[in-house]
Coordinates of C-alpha atoms in Angstrom, one line a residue:
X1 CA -13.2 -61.7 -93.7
X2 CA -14.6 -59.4 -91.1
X3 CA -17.4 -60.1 -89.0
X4 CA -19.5 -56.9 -89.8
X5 CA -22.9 -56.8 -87.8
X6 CA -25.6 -54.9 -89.5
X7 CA -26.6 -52.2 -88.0
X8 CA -29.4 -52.3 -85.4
X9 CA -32.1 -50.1 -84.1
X10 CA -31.2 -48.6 -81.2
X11 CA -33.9 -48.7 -78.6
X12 CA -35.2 -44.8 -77.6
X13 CA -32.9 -43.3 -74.9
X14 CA -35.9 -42.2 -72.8
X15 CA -37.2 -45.6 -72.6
X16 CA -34.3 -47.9 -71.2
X17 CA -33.0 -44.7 -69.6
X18 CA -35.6 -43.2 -68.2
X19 CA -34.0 -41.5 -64.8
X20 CA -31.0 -41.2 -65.6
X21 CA -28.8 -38.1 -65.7
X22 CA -29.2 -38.1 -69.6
X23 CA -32.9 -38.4 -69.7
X24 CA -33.1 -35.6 -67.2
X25 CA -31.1 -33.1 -69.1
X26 CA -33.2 -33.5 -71.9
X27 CA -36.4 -33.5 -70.3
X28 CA -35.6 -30.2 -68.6
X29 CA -34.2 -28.8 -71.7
X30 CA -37.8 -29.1 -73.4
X31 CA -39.2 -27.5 -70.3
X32 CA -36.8 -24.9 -70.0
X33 CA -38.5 -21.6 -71.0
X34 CA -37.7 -18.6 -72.9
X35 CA -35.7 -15.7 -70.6
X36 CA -37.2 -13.6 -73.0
X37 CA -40.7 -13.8 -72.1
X38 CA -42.3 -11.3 -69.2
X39 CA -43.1 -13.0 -65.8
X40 CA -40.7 -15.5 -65.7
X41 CA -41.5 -18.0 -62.6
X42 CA -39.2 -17.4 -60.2
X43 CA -39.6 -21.1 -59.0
X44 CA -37.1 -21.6 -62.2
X45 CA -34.8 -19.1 -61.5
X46 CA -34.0 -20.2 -57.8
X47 CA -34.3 -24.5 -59.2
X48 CA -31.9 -23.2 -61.8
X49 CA -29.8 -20.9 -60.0
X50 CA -26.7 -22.8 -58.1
X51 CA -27.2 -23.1 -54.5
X52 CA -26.4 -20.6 -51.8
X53 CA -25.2 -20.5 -48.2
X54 CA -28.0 -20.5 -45.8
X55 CA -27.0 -16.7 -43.7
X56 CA -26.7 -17.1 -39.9
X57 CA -29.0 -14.9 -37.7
X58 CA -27.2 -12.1 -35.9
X59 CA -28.1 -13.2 -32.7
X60 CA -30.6 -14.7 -29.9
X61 CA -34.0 -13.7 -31.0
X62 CA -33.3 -12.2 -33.9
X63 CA -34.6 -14.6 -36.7
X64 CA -35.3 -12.4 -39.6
X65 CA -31.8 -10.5 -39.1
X66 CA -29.0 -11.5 -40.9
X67 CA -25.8 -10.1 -41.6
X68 CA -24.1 -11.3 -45.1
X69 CA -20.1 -9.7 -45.2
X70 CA -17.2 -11.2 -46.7
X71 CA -14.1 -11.0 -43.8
X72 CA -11.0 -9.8 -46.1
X73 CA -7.8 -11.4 -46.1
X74 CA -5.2 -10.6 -43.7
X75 CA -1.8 -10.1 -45.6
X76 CA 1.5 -11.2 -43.8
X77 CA 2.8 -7.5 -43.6
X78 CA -0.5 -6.2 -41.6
X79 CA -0.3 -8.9 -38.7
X80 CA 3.6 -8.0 -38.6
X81 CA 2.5 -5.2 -36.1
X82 CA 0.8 -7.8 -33.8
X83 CA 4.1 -9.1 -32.3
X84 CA 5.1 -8.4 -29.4
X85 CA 8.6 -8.1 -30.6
X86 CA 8.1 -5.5 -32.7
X87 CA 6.6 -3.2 -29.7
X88 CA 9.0 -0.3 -28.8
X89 CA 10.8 0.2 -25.5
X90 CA 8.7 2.9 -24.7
X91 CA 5.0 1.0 -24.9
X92 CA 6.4 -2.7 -23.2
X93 CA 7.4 -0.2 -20.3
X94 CA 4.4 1.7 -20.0
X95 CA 3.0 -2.2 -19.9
X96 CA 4.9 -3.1 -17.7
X97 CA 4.4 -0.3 -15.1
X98 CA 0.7 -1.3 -14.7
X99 CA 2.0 -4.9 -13.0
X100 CA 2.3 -6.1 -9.9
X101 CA 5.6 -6.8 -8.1
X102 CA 4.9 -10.8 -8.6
X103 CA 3.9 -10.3 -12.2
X104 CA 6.9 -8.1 -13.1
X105 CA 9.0 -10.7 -11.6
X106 CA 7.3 -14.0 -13.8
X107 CA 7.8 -11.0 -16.6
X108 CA 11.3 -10.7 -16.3
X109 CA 11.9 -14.4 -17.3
X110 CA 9.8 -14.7 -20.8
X111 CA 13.2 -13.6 -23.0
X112 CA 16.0 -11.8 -22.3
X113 CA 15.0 -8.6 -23.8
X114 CA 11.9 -8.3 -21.3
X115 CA 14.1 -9.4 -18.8
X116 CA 16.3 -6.2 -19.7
X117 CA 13.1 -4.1 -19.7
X118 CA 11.7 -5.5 -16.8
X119 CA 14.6 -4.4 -14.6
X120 CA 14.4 -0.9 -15.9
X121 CA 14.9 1.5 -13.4
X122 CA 11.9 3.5 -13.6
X123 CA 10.5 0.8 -12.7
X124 CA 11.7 0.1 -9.5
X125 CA 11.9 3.4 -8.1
X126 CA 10.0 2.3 -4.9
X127 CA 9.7 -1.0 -3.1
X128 CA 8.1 -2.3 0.0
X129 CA 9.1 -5.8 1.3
X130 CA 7.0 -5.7 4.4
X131 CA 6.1 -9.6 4.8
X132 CA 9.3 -11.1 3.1
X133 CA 10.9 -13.1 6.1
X134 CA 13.9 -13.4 4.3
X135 CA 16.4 -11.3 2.0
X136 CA 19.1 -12.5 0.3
X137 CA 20.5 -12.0 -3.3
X138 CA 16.9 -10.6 -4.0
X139 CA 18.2 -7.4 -2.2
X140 CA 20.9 -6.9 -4.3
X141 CA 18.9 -6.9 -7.6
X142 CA 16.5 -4.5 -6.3
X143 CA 18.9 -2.0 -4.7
X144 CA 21.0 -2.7 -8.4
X145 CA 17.9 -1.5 -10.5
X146 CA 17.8 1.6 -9.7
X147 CA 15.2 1.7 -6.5
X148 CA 14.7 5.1 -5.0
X149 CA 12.8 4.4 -1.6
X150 CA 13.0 0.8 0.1
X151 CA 10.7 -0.4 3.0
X152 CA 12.1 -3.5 4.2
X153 CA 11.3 -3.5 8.4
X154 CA 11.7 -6.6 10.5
X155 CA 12.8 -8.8 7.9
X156 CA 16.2 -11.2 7.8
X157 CA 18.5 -10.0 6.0
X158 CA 21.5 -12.2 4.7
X159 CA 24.3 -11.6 1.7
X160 CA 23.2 -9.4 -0.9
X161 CA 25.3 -11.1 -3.2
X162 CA 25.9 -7.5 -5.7
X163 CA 28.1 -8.0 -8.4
X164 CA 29.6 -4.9 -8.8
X165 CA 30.9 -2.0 -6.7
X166 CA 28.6 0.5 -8.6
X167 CA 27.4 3.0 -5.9
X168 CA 23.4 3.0 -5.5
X169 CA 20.2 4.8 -6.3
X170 CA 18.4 4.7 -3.4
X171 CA 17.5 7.8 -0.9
X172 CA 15.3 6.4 1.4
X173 CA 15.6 3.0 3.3
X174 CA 13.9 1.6 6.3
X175 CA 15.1 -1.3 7.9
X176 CA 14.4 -0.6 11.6
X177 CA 14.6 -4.0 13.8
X178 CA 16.2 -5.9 10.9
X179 CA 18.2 -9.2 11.5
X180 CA 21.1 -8.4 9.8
X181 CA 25.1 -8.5 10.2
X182 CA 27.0 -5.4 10.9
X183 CA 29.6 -6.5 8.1
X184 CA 26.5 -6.8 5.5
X185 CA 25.1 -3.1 6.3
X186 CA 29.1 -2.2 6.2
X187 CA 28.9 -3.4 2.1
X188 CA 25.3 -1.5 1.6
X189 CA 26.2 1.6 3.2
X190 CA 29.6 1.7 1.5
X191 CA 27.7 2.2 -1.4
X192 CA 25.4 4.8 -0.8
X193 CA 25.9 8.7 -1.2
X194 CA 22.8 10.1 -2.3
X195 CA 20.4 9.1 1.2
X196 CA 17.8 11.2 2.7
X197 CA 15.8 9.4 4.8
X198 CA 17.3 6.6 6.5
X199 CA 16.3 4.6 9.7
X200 CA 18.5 1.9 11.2
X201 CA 16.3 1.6 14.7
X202 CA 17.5 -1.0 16.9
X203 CA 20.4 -2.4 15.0
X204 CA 24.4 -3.1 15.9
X205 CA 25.9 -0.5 14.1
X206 CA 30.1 0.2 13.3
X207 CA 32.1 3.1 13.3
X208 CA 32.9 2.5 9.5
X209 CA 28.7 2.4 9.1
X210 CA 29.0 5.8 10.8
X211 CA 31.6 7.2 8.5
X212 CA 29.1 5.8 5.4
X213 CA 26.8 8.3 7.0
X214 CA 29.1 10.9 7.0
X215 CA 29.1 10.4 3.2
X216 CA 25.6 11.5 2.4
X217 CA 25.5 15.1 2.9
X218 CA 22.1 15.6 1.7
X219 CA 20.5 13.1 4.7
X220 CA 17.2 15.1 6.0
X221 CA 15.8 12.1 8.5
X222 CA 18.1 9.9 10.2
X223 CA 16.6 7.5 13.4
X224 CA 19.1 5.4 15.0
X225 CA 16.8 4.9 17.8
X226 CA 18.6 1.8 20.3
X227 CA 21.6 1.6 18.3
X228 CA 24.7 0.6 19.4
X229 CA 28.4 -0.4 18.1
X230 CA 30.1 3.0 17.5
X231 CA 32.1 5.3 18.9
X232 CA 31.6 9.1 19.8
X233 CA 34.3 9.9 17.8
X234 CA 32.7 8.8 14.3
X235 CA 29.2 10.3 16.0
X236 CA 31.0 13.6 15.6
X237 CA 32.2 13.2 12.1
X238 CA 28.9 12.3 10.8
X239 CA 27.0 15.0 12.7
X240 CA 29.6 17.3 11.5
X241 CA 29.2 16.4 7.4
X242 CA 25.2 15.8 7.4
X243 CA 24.9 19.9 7.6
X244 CA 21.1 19.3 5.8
X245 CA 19.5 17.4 9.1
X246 CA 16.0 18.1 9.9
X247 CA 15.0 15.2 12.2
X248 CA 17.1 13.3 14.3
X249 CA 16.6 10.6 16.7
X250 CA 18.9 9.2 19.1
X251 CA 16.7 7.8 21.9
X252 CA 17.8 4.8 23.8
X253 CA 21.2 4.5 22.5
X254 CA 24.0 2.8 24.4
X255 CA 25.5 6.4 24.7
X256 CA 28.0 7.3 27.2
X257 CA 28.5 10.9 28.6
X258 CA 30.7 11.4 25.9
X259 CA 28.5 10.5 23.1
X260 CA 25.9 13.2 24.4
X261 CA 28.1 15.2 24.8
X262 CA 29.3 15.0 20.7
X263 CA 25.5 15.7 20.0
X264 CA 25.0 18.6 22.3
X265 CA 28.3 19.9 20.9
X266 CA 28.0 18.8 16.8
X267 CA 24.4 18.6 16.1
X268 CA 23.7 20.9 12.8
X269 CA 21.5 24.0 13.7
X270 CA 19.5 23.0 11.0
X271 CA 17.8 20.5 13.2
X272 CA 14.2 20.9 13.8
X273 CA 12.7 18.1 15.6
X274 CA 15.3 16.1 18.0
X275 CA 14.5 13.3 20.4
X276 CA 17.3 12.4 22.7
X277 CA 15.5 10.8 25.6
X278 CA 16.6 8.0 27.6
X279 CA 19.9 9.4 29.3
X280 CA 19.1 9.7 32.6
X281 CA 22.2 10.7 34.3
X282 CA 24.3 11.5 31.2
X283 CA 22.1 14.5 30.0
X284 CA 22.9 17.4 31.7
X285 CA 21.6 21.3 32.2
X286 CA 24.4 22.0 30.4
X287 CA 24.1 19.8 27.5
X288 CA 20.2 21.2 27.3
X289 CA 21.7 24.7 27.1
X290 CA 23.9 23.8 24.4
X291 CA 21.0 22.0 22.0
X292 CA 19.0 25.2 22.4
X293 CA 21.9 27.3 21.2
X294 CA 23.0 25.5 18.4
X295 CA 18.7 24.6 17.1
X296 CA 17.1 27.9 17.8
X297 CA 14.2 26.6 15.2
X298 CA 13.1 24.0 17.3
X299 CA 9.9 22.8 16.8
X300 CA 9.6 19.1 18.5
X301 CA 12.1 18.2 21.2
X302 CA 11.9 15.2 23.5
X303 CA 13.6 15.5 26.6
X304 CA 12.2 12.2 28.5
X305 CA 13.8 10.1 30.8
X306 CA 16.2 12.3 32.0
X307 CA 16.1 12.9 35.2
X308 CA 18.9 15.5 35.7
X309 CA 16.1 17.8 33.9
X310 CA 14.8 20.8 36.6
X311 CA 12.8 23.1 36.3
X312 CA 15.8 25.5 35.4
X313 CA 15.8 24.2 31.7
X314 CA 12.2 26.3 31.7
X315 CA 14.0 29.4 30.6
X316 CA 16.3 27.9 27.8
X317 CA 12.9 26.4 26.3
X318 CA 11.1 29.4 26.4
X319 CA 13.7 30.8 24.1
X320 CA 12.6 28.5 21.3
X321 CA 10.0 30.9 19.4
X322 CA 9.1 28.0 17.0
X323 CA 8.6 25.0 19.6
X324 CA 5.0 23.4 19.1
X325 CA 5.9 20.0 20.8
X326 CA 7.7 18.8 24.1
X327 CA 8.2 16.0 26.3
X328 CA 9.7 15.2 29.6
X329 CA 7.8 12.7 30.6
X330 CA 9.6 10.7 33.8
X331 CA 11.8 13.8 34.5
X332 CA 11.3 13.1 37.6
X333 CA 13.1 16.4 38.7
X334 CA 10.5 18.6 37.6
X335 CA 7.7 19.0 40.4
X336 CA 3.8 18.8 38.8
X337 CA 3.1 22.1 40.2
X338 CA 5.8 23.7 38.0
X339 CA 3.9 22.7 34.8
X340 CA 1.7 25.6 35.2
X341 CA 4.3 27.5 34.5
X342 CA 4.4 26.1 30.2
X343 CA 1.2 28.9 30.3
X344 CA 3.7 31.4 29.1
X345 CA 4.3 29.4 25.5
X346 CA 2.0 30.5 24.0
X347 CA 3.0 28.6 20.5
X348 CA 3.1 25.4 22.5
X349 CA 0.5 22.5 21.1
X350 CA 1.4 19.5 23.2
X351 CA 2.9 18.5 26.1
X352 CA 4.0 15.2 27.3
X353 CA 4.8 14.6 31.0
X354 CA 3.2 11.3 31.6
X355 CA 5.0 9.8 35.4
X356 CA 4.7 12.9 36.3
X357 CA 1.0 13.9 37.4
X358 CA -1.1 11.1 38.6
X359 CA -4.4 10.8 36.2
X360 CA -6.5 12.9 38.9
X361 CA -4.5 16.1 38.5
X362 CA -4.3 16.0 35.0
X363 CA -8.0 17.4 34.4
X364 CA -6.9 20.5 36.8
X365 CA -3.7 20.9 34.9
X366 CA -5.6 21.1 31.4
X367 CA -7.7 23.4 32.4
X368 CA -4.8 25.6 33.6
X369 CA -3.3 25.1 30.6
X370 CA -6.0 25.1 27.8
X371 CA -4.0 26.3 24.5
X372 CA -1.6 22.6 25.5
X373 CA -2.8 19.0 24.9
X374 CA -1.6 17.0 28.1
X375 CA -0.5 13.5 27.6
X376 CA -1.7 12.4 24.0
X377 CA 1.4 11.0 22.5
X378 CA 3.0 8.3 24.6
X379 CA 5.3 7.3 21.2
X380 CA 7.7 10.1 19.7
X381 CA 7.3 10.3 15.8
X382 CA 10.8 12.0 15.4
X383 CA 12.2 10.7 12.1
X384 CA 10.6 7.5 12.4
X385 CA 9.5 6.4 8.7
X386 CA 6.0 4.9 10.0
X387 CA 4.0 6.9 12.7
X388 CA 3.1 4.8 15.4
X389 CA -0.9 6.5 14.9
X390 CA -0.7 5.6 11.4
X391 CA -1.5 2.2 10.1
X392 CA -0.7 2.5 6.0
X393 CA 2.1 1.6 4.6
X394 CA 3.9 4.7 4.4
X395 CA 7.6 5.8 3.8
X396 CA 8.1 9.0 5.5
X397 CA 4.8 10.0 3.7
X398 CA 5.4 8.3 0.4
X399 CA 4.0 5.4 -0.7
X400 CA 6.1 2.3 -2.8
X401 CA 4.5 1.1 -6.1
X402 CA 5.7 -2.4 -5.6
X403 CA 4.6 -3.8 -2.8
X404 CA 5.1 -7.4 -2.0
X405 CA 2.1 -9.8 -0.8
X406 CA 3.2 -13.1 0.2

């Protein structure tokens, strides 16, 4: 027998559910007007409308400004060009050009393909160490990348450590008053053909470095200024190949008769500034005959220290139609009074002849010779790569884009 309980009243919805959801819906159904009729409330339409996102103002002090604008989505294949992998050659090193030599450096070790780039050679075409105490295998990557001009004075110098017998790049190198071994400058200058511009001032040198020399035909400057170590024999051969010489400078050299003699005898007529000062008793008349003969286009010539020098050699000089500089200071031959006598170069600009005139003639010589300036370059320039009146940090006139700052 089922138990079957009669139906009941149910009590009114709205009263025993009066705020709930339910009782709501209804009771804003029966207020809900007709959409039809003309000036609809638009209290309604916003209460009925679903809720939007409060804009942000554009900016400080701009309250009533607002900017509403959907960003669109990125797809996968437009952020592909973002990668730095997927950058040419061509743009990394046009990047990479703009850096420093430090930053190139920390470059070089992000991934191998960078590290390939970073060692480009147009990169490196110019390089100035000036401040780095001490060389080692750093010298051999930077002369192995392809660097054209390399200023590197009076810094150590130790094992370049290069791991191939590939000749080099570079055309113009200073390392004047470098601490270095003769047998390491022997393994770099083995390797070079294509120099210019070289200074080795103040170094031990070999015969073999010498016959190195020999090897670049197209050297223009070459200052081995206090060197020492070779022989006049390889001082010939060298002067004999390097038949493109412009400046040379052989001051202060351990020289013996002989090895003036190979200058005086050898040097290429193509020779327009030449300082070989500092022989005393080894230069001779003779010897300044013969340079005059074999450079007729000499424009700078620095004669100092060598007291064998008379007042005979006047004549030889005046056959030089294109000399603008001299200097015998200390030629101790030469009497003051004869200096009067430089009146009759007339293309002559200066004149050096300091130990020779005590400061209180020099005003009466100047004025006896007013085309000359007496006495205002104590230091010869002659193939040095840094003038002594110049405080940049010039190469023979060029500057290095990587430049080193400890």
């Amino acid at each position: 027998m089922s138990c079957e309980r009669p139906l009941q009243e149910l009590p009114c919805l709205n009263e025993n559910l009066e705020g709930s959801l339910l009782c709501m819906s209804q009771t804003k159904r029966k207020e809900r007007p007709c959409y039809g009729e003309e000036n609809t409330p638009h209290e309604l339409i916003q209460h009925w409308s679903p809720p939007r996102k409060q804009p942000r103002p554009c900016g400080k002090g701009k309250e009533n400004a607002f900017v509403l604008a959907r960003r669109p989505r990125k797809s996968r294949d437009s952020t592909a060009g973002l990668c730095w992998d997927s950058l040419p050659d061509e743009l990394l090193l046009g990047i990479f050009s703009r850096l420093s030599l430090q930053d190139l450096l920390r470059t070089s070790r992000v991934c191998k393909r960078w590290h390939r780039l970073a060692f480009d050679e147009s990169l490196w075409h110019s390089v100035d160490l000036v401040g780095k105490a001490q060389l080692d295998a750093e010298l051999g990557q930077v002369l192995t990348a392809g660097v054209l001009r390399l200023r590197s004075p009076h810094v150590c110098i130790s094992q370049p450590g290069f791991k191939n017998a590939d000749l080099l790049r570079v055309q113009h190198v200073d390392f004047s008053s470098c601490t270095v071994q003769t047998s390491v400058l022997e393994d770099i200058l083995s390797r070079c053909r294509r120099l210019q511009n070289f200074s080795l001032e103040g170094l031990i040198l070999s015969d073999s470095i010498l016959h190195s020399l020999a090897q670049n035909v197209e050297l223009v400057r070459l200052n081995l200024c206090g060197c020492a170590g070779f022989s006049h024999e390889s001082l010939d051969e060298m002067l004999q190949s390097c038949t493109q010489l412009e400046e040379l400078n052989v001051s202060w050299c351990d020289f013996s008769s002989q090895h003036v003699q190979a200058i005086a005898t050898n040097i290429p007529s193509s020779v327009t500034q030449l300082n070989i000062s500092g022989y005393r008793q080894n230069m001779t008349m003779e010897y300044v005959k013969n340079l005059v003969e074999r450079c007729p286009n000499l424009t700078n010539l620095d004669l100092s220290d060598s007291v064998l020098v008379t007042t005979d050699s006047f004549p030889f000089l005046q056959q030089l139609p294109s000399l603008r500089h001299l200097a015998l200071s200390r030629c101790y031959q030469i009497h003051p009074a004869a200096l009067i006598h430089f009146e009759k170069f007339e293309k002559l600009q200066t004149l050096e002849v300091f130990g020779l005139i005590q400061d209180s003639y020099l005003p009466i010589l100047s004025k006896g010779l007013p085309h000359i300036q007496i006495n205002t370059q104590p230091f010869s320039g002659v193939a040095r790569p840094t003038s002594a009146t110049r405080k940049d940090r010039t190469i023979w006139g060029m500057h290095c884009r990587l430049v080193y700052k400890p």
